[in-house]
Amino acid sequence: MGDPDLALRVLRDPVFNSERSTFFGDLLPSRPAQTEFGRAVRKLMRAHLPEYRDNVARAVAGLPEASQWPGAGTMLAYQCTADMLLHPQVSPPLHRLLAQAVRIGILLRAPRLRQRARVEMLRPKLKRALAEQVTLRREEGIRADEPRDMLDTAIGACPNEVTSPAVADLYLQMYSAIVETVGHSVAWSLLLACLHNTPGSPWPWPADWIAREAARHRPVVWMVGRPVPHPIEFGGISFQPDAVLSVSPYLLHHDKTRWAQPDMFRPQRWAEPGGHGPYLPYSTGPFTCAGAAVAHTMIVDTVSALTSDAHLTVTGGNMSPFVTNAAVCRPFALHRTPKPSTHTLGRR
């Protein structure tokens, strides 16, 4: 859908949004079950936001002055959420498999063939280990009101008829939505802000503006779709059931009729009263991502921690994305130079 009005109608009209969300596919039996699942995961992550903020501050303090991105971003998101997503005292081999999955990019479709081959070797092993853990926890019994981690939450939010392998798949989908989306969104925020700022000087924008503008300018989720439920004419074209109408947040975020200077990275636009068009980095309508606000908070907290008391510059990288099932930035090096402390300046 290139026309903004038609695109937004696809995402908001009950005609295209009355069935189950394609994000979960057939893993959950009904739309209410999908809604309950998303809300349960959001509740868990929201409760752990203070812990995430503390973890980010410690993790950033341990980063080298030069780090390789976007890989460093996904590993940073993983390190700061690992205990929330899988309890630290549970199955060390499973922890190692998840860490390996994040390192090689198993959660989003890898852009390079060699990387995809490694992914295909690891994926069955990871899913099998997760399914075994789900079965074990179901046999032991869990308290849905006191989840130890996101796996408990996933099990508690799933109807009993959902199989252990299906729960494992759902868990991995949410794992990706948290770790990969946050990590790559932070990477885009850093890259774009550094490319549009004078090297070595403080950023003139708050982290919230940077995160919002990066999500507008280079949304990680670059395409969303809605199935056609019955024969229909839409936008002057006839469609049959099972056709999928696709909407690109990237195109809507760069629509010249709705946005002021859409091709420019301008974080300051978020302090301006006008010139804003459709903004849907996490989709919109009935199937808006349940965790959108939580994800944005995590991204802003991470960008804030990385920019606190440091000057940032980048080498390598550009604004052209790798596009598979997501739009991720190309490799770049981030250089963090600590700002001189007031005490040091006084001695000088």
Tab-separated table of C-alpha atoms in Angstrom:
chain	number	residue	atom	x	y	z
A	1	MET	CA	0.000	0.000	0.000
A	2	GLY	CA	1.711	3.180	-1.178
A	3	ASP	CA	-1.235	5.477	-0.405
A	4	PRO	CA	-1.125	6.515	3.290
A	5	ASP	CA	-4.895	6.517	3.736
A	6	LEU	CA	-5.303	3.044	2.240
A	7	ALA	CA	-2.303	1.756	4.201
A	8	LEU	CA	-3.667	2.994	7.523
A	9	ARG	CA	-7.083	1.572	6.690
A	10	VAL	CA	-5.506	-1.862	6.170
A	11	LEU	CA	-3.907	-1.692	9.620
A	12	ARG	CA	-6.954	-0.288	11.429
A	13	ASP	CA	-10.080	-1.530	9.672
A	14	PRO	CA	-11.756	-4.496	11.459
A	15	VAL	CA	-12.218	-6.115	8.047
A	16	PHE	CA	-8.477	-6.877	7.957
A	17	ASN	CA	-7.926	-7.225	11.689
A	18	SER	CA	-10.710	-9.432	13.000
A	19	GLU	CA	-8.836	-12.731	12.866
A	20	ARG	CA	-5.667	-13.855	14.644
A	21	SER	CA	-2.492	-11.798	14.278
A	22	THR	CA	-0.065	-13.175	11.709
A	23	PHE	CA	2.763	-12.418	14.169
A	24	PHE	CA	1.749	-15.464	16.217
A	25	GLY	CA	0.470	-17.469	13.250
A	26	ASP	CA	-1.246	-20.687	14.328
A	27	LEU	CA	0.721	-21.077	17.563
A	28	LEU	CA	-2.165	-19.817	19.686
A	29	PRO	CA	-5.771	-20.942	19.174
A	30	SER	CA	-7.622	-17.605	19.211
A	31	ARG	CA	-7.299	-13.843	19.091
A	32	PRO	CA	-8.121	-13.528	22.833
A	33	ALA	CA	-5.341	-16.015	23.575
A	34	GLN	CA	-2.928	-13.926	21.495
A	35	THR	CA	-3.986	-10.753	23.311
A	36	GLU	CA	-3.557	-12.373	26.730
A	37	PHE	CA	-0.137	-13.691	25.793
A	38	GLY	CA	1.120	-10.276	24.618
A	39	ARG	CA	-0.201	-8.523	27.707
A	40	ALA	CA	1.385	-11.067	30.046
A	41	VAL	CA	4.830	-10.579	28.480
A	42	ARG	CA	4.406	-6.791	28.560
A	43	LYS	CA	3.497	-6.901	32.259
A	44	LEU	CA	6.634	-8.909	33.038
A	45	MET	CA	8.974	-6.619	31.109
A	46	ARG	CA	7.399	-3.458	32.503
A	47	ALA	CA	7.918	-4.741	36.042
A	48	HIS	CA	11.608	-5.310	35.266
A	49	LEU	CA	12.318	-1.898	33.701
A	50	PRO	CA	14.152	-0.556	36.810
A	51	GLU	CA	16.317	-3.690	36.813
A	52	TYR	CA	17.003	-3.251	33.103
A	53	ARG	CA	18.063	0.351	33.650
A	54	ASP	CA	20.543	-0.697	36.351
A	55	ASN	CA	21.864	-3.537	34.191
A	56	VAL	CA	22.428	-1.199	31.243
A	57	ALA	CA	24.463	1.215	33.360
A	58	ARG	CA	26.742	-1.621	34.501
A	59	ALA	CA	27.032	-3.179	31.035
A	60	VAL	CA	27.901	0.127	29.367
A	61	ALA	CA	30.601	0.757	31.972
A	62	GLY	CA	32.233	-2.497	30.855
A	63	LEU	CA	32.224	-1.744	27.131
A	64	PRO	CA	35.585	-1.147	25.443
A	65	GLU	CA	36.262	2.282	23.974
A	66	ALA	CA	35.700	0.778	20.510
A	67	SER	CA	32.916	-1.770	19.986
A	68	GLN	CA	31.534	-3.443	16.880
A	69	TRP	CA	27.895	-2.805	16.062
A	70	PRO	CA	25.126	-3.844	15.544
A	71	GLY	CA	26.366	-7.058	17.190
A	72	ALA	CA	27.336	-5.163	20.341
A	73	GLY	CA	23.794	-3.789	20.532
A	74	THR	CA	22.066	-7.167	20.504
A	75	MET	CA	24.575	-8.593	22.986
A	76	LEU	CA	24.044	-5.563	25.229
A	77	ALA	CA	20.267	-6.085	25.123
A	78	TYR	CA	20.798	-9.795	25.811
A	79	GLN	CA	23.114	-9.217	28.775
A	80	CYS	CA	20.694	-6.754	30.344
A	81	THR	CA	17.612	-8.983	29.949
A	82	ALA	CA	19.097	-12.497	30.224
A	83	ASP	CA	17.971	-13.170	33.808
A	84	MET	CA	14.487	-11.746	33.153
A	85	LEU	CA	14.034	-13.879	30.049
A	86	LEU	CA	15.481	-17.066	31.566
A	87	HIS	CA	16.074	-17.461	35.297
A	88	PRO	CA	19.838	-17.603	36.047
A	89	GLN	CA	19.568	-20.822	38.076
A	90	VAL	CA	17.773	-22.695	35.290
A	91	SER	CA	19.551	-24.948	32.803
A	92	PRO	CA	23.033	-23.477	32.150
A	93	PRO	CA	23.228	-25.341	28.788
A	94	LEU	CA	20.061	-23.551	27.663
A	95	HIS	CA	21.548	-20.199	28.703
A	96	ARG	CA	24.611	-20.984	26.592
A	97	LEU	CA	22.466	-21.912	23.581
A	98	LEU	CA	20.515	-18.642	23.837
A	99	ALA	CA	23.715	-16.602	24.125
A	100	GLN	CA	25.110	-18.372	21.076
A	101	ALA	CA	21.862	-17.726	19.204
A	102	VAL	CA	22.119	-13.997	19.881
A	103	ARG	CA	25.774	-13.894	18.827
A	104	ILE	CA	25.151	-15.495	15.442
A	105	GLY	CA	21.812	-13.807	14.831
A	106	ILE	CA	19.462	-16.776	14.930
A	107	LEU	CA	16.464	-14.681	15.891
A	108	LEU	CA	16.311	-12.424	12.834
A	109	ARG	CA	16.983	-13.795	9.370
A	110	ALA	CA	20.729	-13.538	8.764
A	111	PRO	CA	21.820	-11.432	5.759
A	112	ARG	CA	24.804	-13.648	4.845
A	113	LEU	CA	24.700	-17.252	3.598
A	114	ARG	CA	27.462	-18.512	5.919
A	115	GLN	CA	25.658	-17.042	8.894
A	116	ARG	CA	22.404	-18.668	7.783
A	117	ALA	CA	24.099	-22.067	7.632
A	118	ARG	CA	25.238	-21.717	11.257
A	119	VAL	CA	21.726	-20.633	12.214
A	120	GLU	CA	20.138	-23.700	10.615
A	121	MET	CA	22.490	-25.961	12.554
A	122	LEU	CA	21.713	-24.331	15.906
A	123	ARG	CA	17.974	-23.684	15.571
A	124	PRO	CA	16.700	-27.291	16.024
A	125	LYS	CA	18.952	-27.831	19.037
A	126	LEU	CA	17.730	-24.613	20.671
A	127	LYS	CA	14.051	-25.342	20.024
A	128	ARG	CA	14.413	-28.886	21.351
A	129	ALA	CA	16.098	-27.675	24.557
A	130	LEU	CA	13.388	-25.036	25.080
A	131	ALA	CA	10.582	-27.529	24.513
A	132	GLU	CA	12.167	-29.889	27.067
A	133	GLN	CA	12.349	-27.056	29.573
A	134	VAL	CA	8.680	-26.199	28.947
A	135	THR	CA	7.647	-29.816	29.522
A	136	LEU	CA	9.702	-30.000	32.724
A	137	ARG	CA	8.177	-26.816	34.108
A	138	ARG	CA	4.658	-27.937	33.247
A	139	GLU	CA	5.243	-31.188	35.120
A	140	GLU	CA	6.662	-29.350	38.131
A	141	GLY	CA	3.932	-26.712	38.037
A	142	ILE	CA	4.380	-22.952	37.866
A	143	ARG	CA	2.597	-20.021	39.456
A	144	ALA	CA	1.348	-17.771	36.679
A	145	ASP	CA	0.990	-14.904	39.183
A	146	GLU	CA	4.653	-15.173	40.237
A	147	PRO	CA	6.671	-15.944	37.081
A	148	ARG	CA	10.403	-16.370	37.568
A	149	ASP	CA	11.130	-15.342	33.986
A	150	MET	CA	9.551	-14.933	30.564
A	151	LEU	CA	9.417	-18.683	30.010
A	152	ASP	CA	7.165	-19.052	33.060
A	153	THR	CA	5.092	-16.174	31.689
A	154	ALA	CA	4.797	-17.836	28.283
A	155	ILE	CA	3.746	-21.149	29.821
A	156	GLY	CA	1.210	-19.498	32.125
A	157	ALA	CA	-0.306	-17.402	29.329
A	158	CYS	CA	-0.751	-20.351	26.949
A	159	PRO	CA	-3.879	-22.515	27.015
A	160	ASN	CA	-3.198	-26.101	28.105
A	161	GLU	CA	-3.677	-27.452	24.574
A	162	VAL	CA	-0.685	-25.490	23.245
A	163	THR	CA	2.128	-28.025	22.875
A	164	SER	CA	5.563	-27.623	24.424
A	165	PRO	CA	7.237	-27.092	20.993
A	166	ALA	CA	4.656	-24.389	20.218
A	167	VAL	CA	5.356	-22.651	23.554
A	168	ALA	CA	9.071	-22.821	22.697
A	169	ASP	CA	8.366	-21.146	19.342
A	170	LEU	CA	6.305	-18.430	21.017
A	171	TYR	CA	9.053	-17.835	23.552
A	172	LEU	CA	11.655	-17.445	20.810
A	173	GLN	CA	9.442	-15.000	18.942
A	174	MET	CA	9.137	-12.815	22.016
A	175	TYR	CA	12.835	-13.228	22.759
A	176	SER	CA	13.558	-11.866	19.287
A	177	ALA	CA	11.045	-9.050	19.651
A	178	ILE	CA	12.805	-7.910	22.833
A	179	VAL	CA	16.507	-8.589	22.304
A	180	GLU	CA	16.878	-8.083	18.565
A	181	THR	CA	14.464	-5.183	18.179
A	182	VAL	CA	15.940	-3.246	21.096
A	183	GLY	CA	19.530	-4.021	20.078
A	184	HIS	CA	19.105	-3.018	16.440
A	185	SER	CA	17.018	0.057	17.295
A	186	VAL	CA	19.775	1.267	19.623
A	187	ALA	CA	22.324	0.620	16.862
A	188	TRP	CA	20.338	2.743	14.390
A	189	SER	CA	19.948	5.493	17.015
A	190	LEU	CA	23.700	5.671	17.647
A	191	LEU	CA	24.718	5.442	14.001
A	192	LEU	CA	22.283	8.061	12.719
A	193	ALA	CA	22.937	10.496	15.558
A	194	CYS	CA	26.725	10.203	15.134
A	195	LEU	CA	26.532	10.610	11.365
A	196	HIS	CA	24.494	13.799	11.778
A	197	ASN	CA	26.461	15.405	14.592
A	198	THR	CA	29.857	17.109	14.705
A	199	PRO	CA	32.409	14.446	15.768
A	200	GLY	CA	33.462	14.785	19.380
A	201	SER	CA	30.776	17.299	20.325
A	202	PRO	CA	27.847	16.616	22.660
A	203	TRP	CA	24.635	15.529	21.008
A	204	PRO	CA	22.197	18.448	20.816
A	205	TRP	CA	19.146	16.185	21.196
A	206	PRO	CA	17.614	14.234	24.096
A	207	ALA	CA	17.798	10.445	23.853
A	208	ASP	CA	14.009	10.248	23.489
A	209	TRP	CA	14.064	12.397	20.334
A	210	ILE	CA	16.933	10.359	18.891
A	211	ALA	CA	15.166	7.046	19.509
A	212	ARG	CA	11.895	8.299	18.016
A	213	GLU	CA	13.572	9.771	14.960
A	214	ALA	CA	15.702	6.674	14.361
A	215	ALA	CA	12.550	4.535	14.534
A	216	ARG	CA	10.935	6.849	12.000
A	217	HIS	CA	13.916	7.215	9.683
A	218	ARG	CA	15.050	3.561	9.755
A	219	PRO	CA	12.346	1.376	11.358
A	220	VAL	CA	13.620	-2.112	12.139
A	221	VAL	CA	10.190	-3.533	11.273
A	222	TRP	CA	10.034	-2.400	7.663
A	223	MET	CA	6.971	-4.358	6.483
A	224	VAL	CA	3.729	-5.543	8.088
A	225	GLY	CA	0.874	-7.405	6.436
A	226	ARG	CA	-2.793	-8.212	6.883
A	227	PRO	CA	-4.574	-11.150	5.213
A	228	VAL	CA	-7.636	-10.586	3.029
A	229	PRO	CA	-10.532	-12.427	4.748
A	230	HIS	CA	-12.889	-12.678	1.752
A	231	PRO	CA	-13.126	-11.516	-1.887
A	232	ILE	CA	-12.860	-7.740	-1.799
A	233	GLU	CA	-12.109	-4.730	-3.981
A	234	PHE	CA	-9.669	-2.422	-2.308
A	235	GLY	CA	-8.069	0.636	-3.848
A	236	GLY	CA	-9.625	-0.268	-7.191
A	237	ILE	CA	-8.036	-3.740	-7.245
A	238	SER	CA	-9.763	-7.073	-6.634
A	239	PHE	CA	-8.267	-9.425	-4.043
A	240	GLN	CA	-9.090	-13.018	-3.163
A	241	PRO	CA	-8.937	-14.631	0.294
A	242	ASP	CA	-5.469	-15.485	1.599
A	243	ALA	CA	-3.899	-12.606	-0.324
A	244	VAL	CA	-1.820	-10.399	1.988
A	245	LEU	CA	-1.933	-6.615	1.847
A	246	SER	CA	1.478	-5.287	2.883
A	247	VAL	CA	2.214	-1.922	4.450
A	248	SER	CA	5.708	-0.486	4.811
A	249	PRO	CA	6.267	1.714	7.870
A	250	TYR	CA	9.404	2.940	6.103
A	251	LEU	CA	7.372	4.336	3.183
A	252	LEU	CA	4.764	5.906	5.454
A	253	HIS	CA	7.515	7.486	7.561
A	254	HIS	CA	8.981	9.084	4.416
A	255	ASP	CA	5.757	10.268	2.819
A	256	LYS	CA	6.374	13.826	1.576
A	257	THR	CA	2.697	14.760	1.801
A	258	ARG	CA	2.527	14.016	5.534
A	259	TRP	CA	5.999	14.666	6.920
A	260	ALA	CA	8.137	17.817	6.848
A	261	GLN	CA	11.548	16.981	5.304
A	262	PRO	CA	10.989	13.233	5.693
A	263	ASP	CA	14.303	12.212	4.112
A	264	MET	CA	16.289	14.132	6.731
A	265	PHE	CA	17.278	12.752	10.127
A	266	ARG	CA	15.945	15.534	12.371
A	267	PRO	CA	15.432	14.517	16.016
A	268	GLN	CA	14.295	18.062	16.781
A	269	ARG	CA	11.106	17.438	14.793
A	270	TRP	CA	9.745	15.717	17.921
A	271	ALA	CA	9.678	19.087	19.702
A	272	GLU	CA	7.851	20.759	16.808
A	273	PRO	CA	4.052	21.038	16.790
A	274	GLY	CA	3.496	20.163	13.119
A	275	GLY	CA	4.938	18.270	10.175
A	276	HIS	CA	4.278	14.822	11.632
A	277	GLY	CA	2.747	12.066	9.537
A	278	PRO	CA	1.796	8.435	10.250
A	279	TYR	CA	4.218	6.970	12.791
A	280	LEU	CA	4.064	3.212	13.264
A	281	PRO	CA	7.428	1.630	14.130
A	282	TYR	CA	5.482	-0.994	16.089
A	283	SER	CA	2.505	-1.186	13.689
A	284	THR	CA	-0.843	0.430	14.527
A	285	GLY	CA	-4.486	-0.466	14.967
A	286	PRO	CA	-5.749	-3.596	16.764
A	287	PHE	CA	-2.444	-5.392	16.191
A	288	THR	CA	-0.130	-2.697	17.540
A	289	CYS	CA	2.725	-4.345	19.430
A	290	ALA	CA	1.599	-4.777	23.041
A	291	GLY	CA	5.083	-3.943	24.291
A	292	ALA	CA	5.673	-0.821	22.171
A	293	ALA	CA	5.934	1.612	25.098
A	294	VAL	CA	8.154	-0.769	27.084
A	295	ALA	CA	10.464	-1.315	24.101
A	296	HIS	CA	10.766	2.443	23.540
A	297	THR	CA	11.667	2.963	27.196
A	298	MET	CA	14.363	0.271	26.988
A	299	ILE	CA	15.835	1.840	23.842
A	300	VAL	CA	15.871	5.332	25.368
A	301	ASP	CA	17.450	4.046	28.597
A	302	THR	CA	20.185	2.290	26.610
A	303	VAL	CA	20.945	5.311	24.411
A	304	SER	CA	21.026	7.527	27.522
A	305	ALA	CA	23.474	5.199	29.270
A	306	LEU	CA	25.766	5.076	26.243
A	307	THR	CA	25.843	8.863	25.857
A	308	SER	CA	26.217	9.660	29.545
A	309	ASP	CA	29.652	11.112	30.325
A	310	ALA	CA	31.069	10.160	26.921
A	311	HIS	CA	31.589	11.544	23.422
A	312	LEU	CA	30.538	9.163	20.640
A	313	THR	CA	31.838	8.812	17.096
A	314	VAL	CA	31.516	6.071	14.488
A	315	THR	CA	33.710	4.663	11.749
A	316	GLY	CA	32.333	2.589	8.906
A	317	GLY	CA	28.637	2.040	8.452
A	318	ASN	CA	26.156	4.007	6.379
A	319	MET	CA	22.437	4.631	6.226
A	320	SER	CA	21.737	1.826	3.753
A	321	PRO	CA	20.188	-1.121	5.644
A	322	PHE	CA	20.472	-4.860	5.289
A	323	VAL	CA	16.884	-5.913	4.601
A	324	THR	CA	15.644	-9.452	5.303
A	325	ASN	CA	12.690	-9.928	7.636
A	326	ALA	CA	13.937	-6.752	9.342
A	327	ALA	CA	15.916	-3.668	8.318
A	328	VAL	CA	19.192	-3.667	10.247
A	329	CYS	CA	22.184	-1.387	9.926
A	330	ARG	CA	25.452	-2.411	8.328
A	331	PRO	CA	28.497	-3.007	10.550
A	332	PHE	CA	30.179	-0.006	12.138
A	333	ALA	CA	32.538	0.703	15.014
A	334	LEU	CA	31.363	2.860	17.887
A	335	HIS	CA	34.026	4.870	19.729
A	336	ARG	CA	33.185	6.105	23.227
A	337	THR	CA	35.593	8.662	24.655
A	338	PRO	CA	34.980	9.476	28.326
A	339	LYS	CA	34.372	13.151	29.034
A	340	PRO	CA	36.957	14.769	31.312
A	341	SER	CA	35.633	14.932	34.854
A	342	THR	CA	35.138	18.284	36.577
A	343	HIS	CA	37.854	17.310	39.085
A	344	THR	CA	40.320	16.659	36.248
A	345	LEU	CA	39.456	19.948	34.554
A	346	GLY	CA	40.007	21.767	37.824
A	347	ARG	CA	43.524	20.341	38.173
A	348	ARG	CA	44.348	21.513	34.669
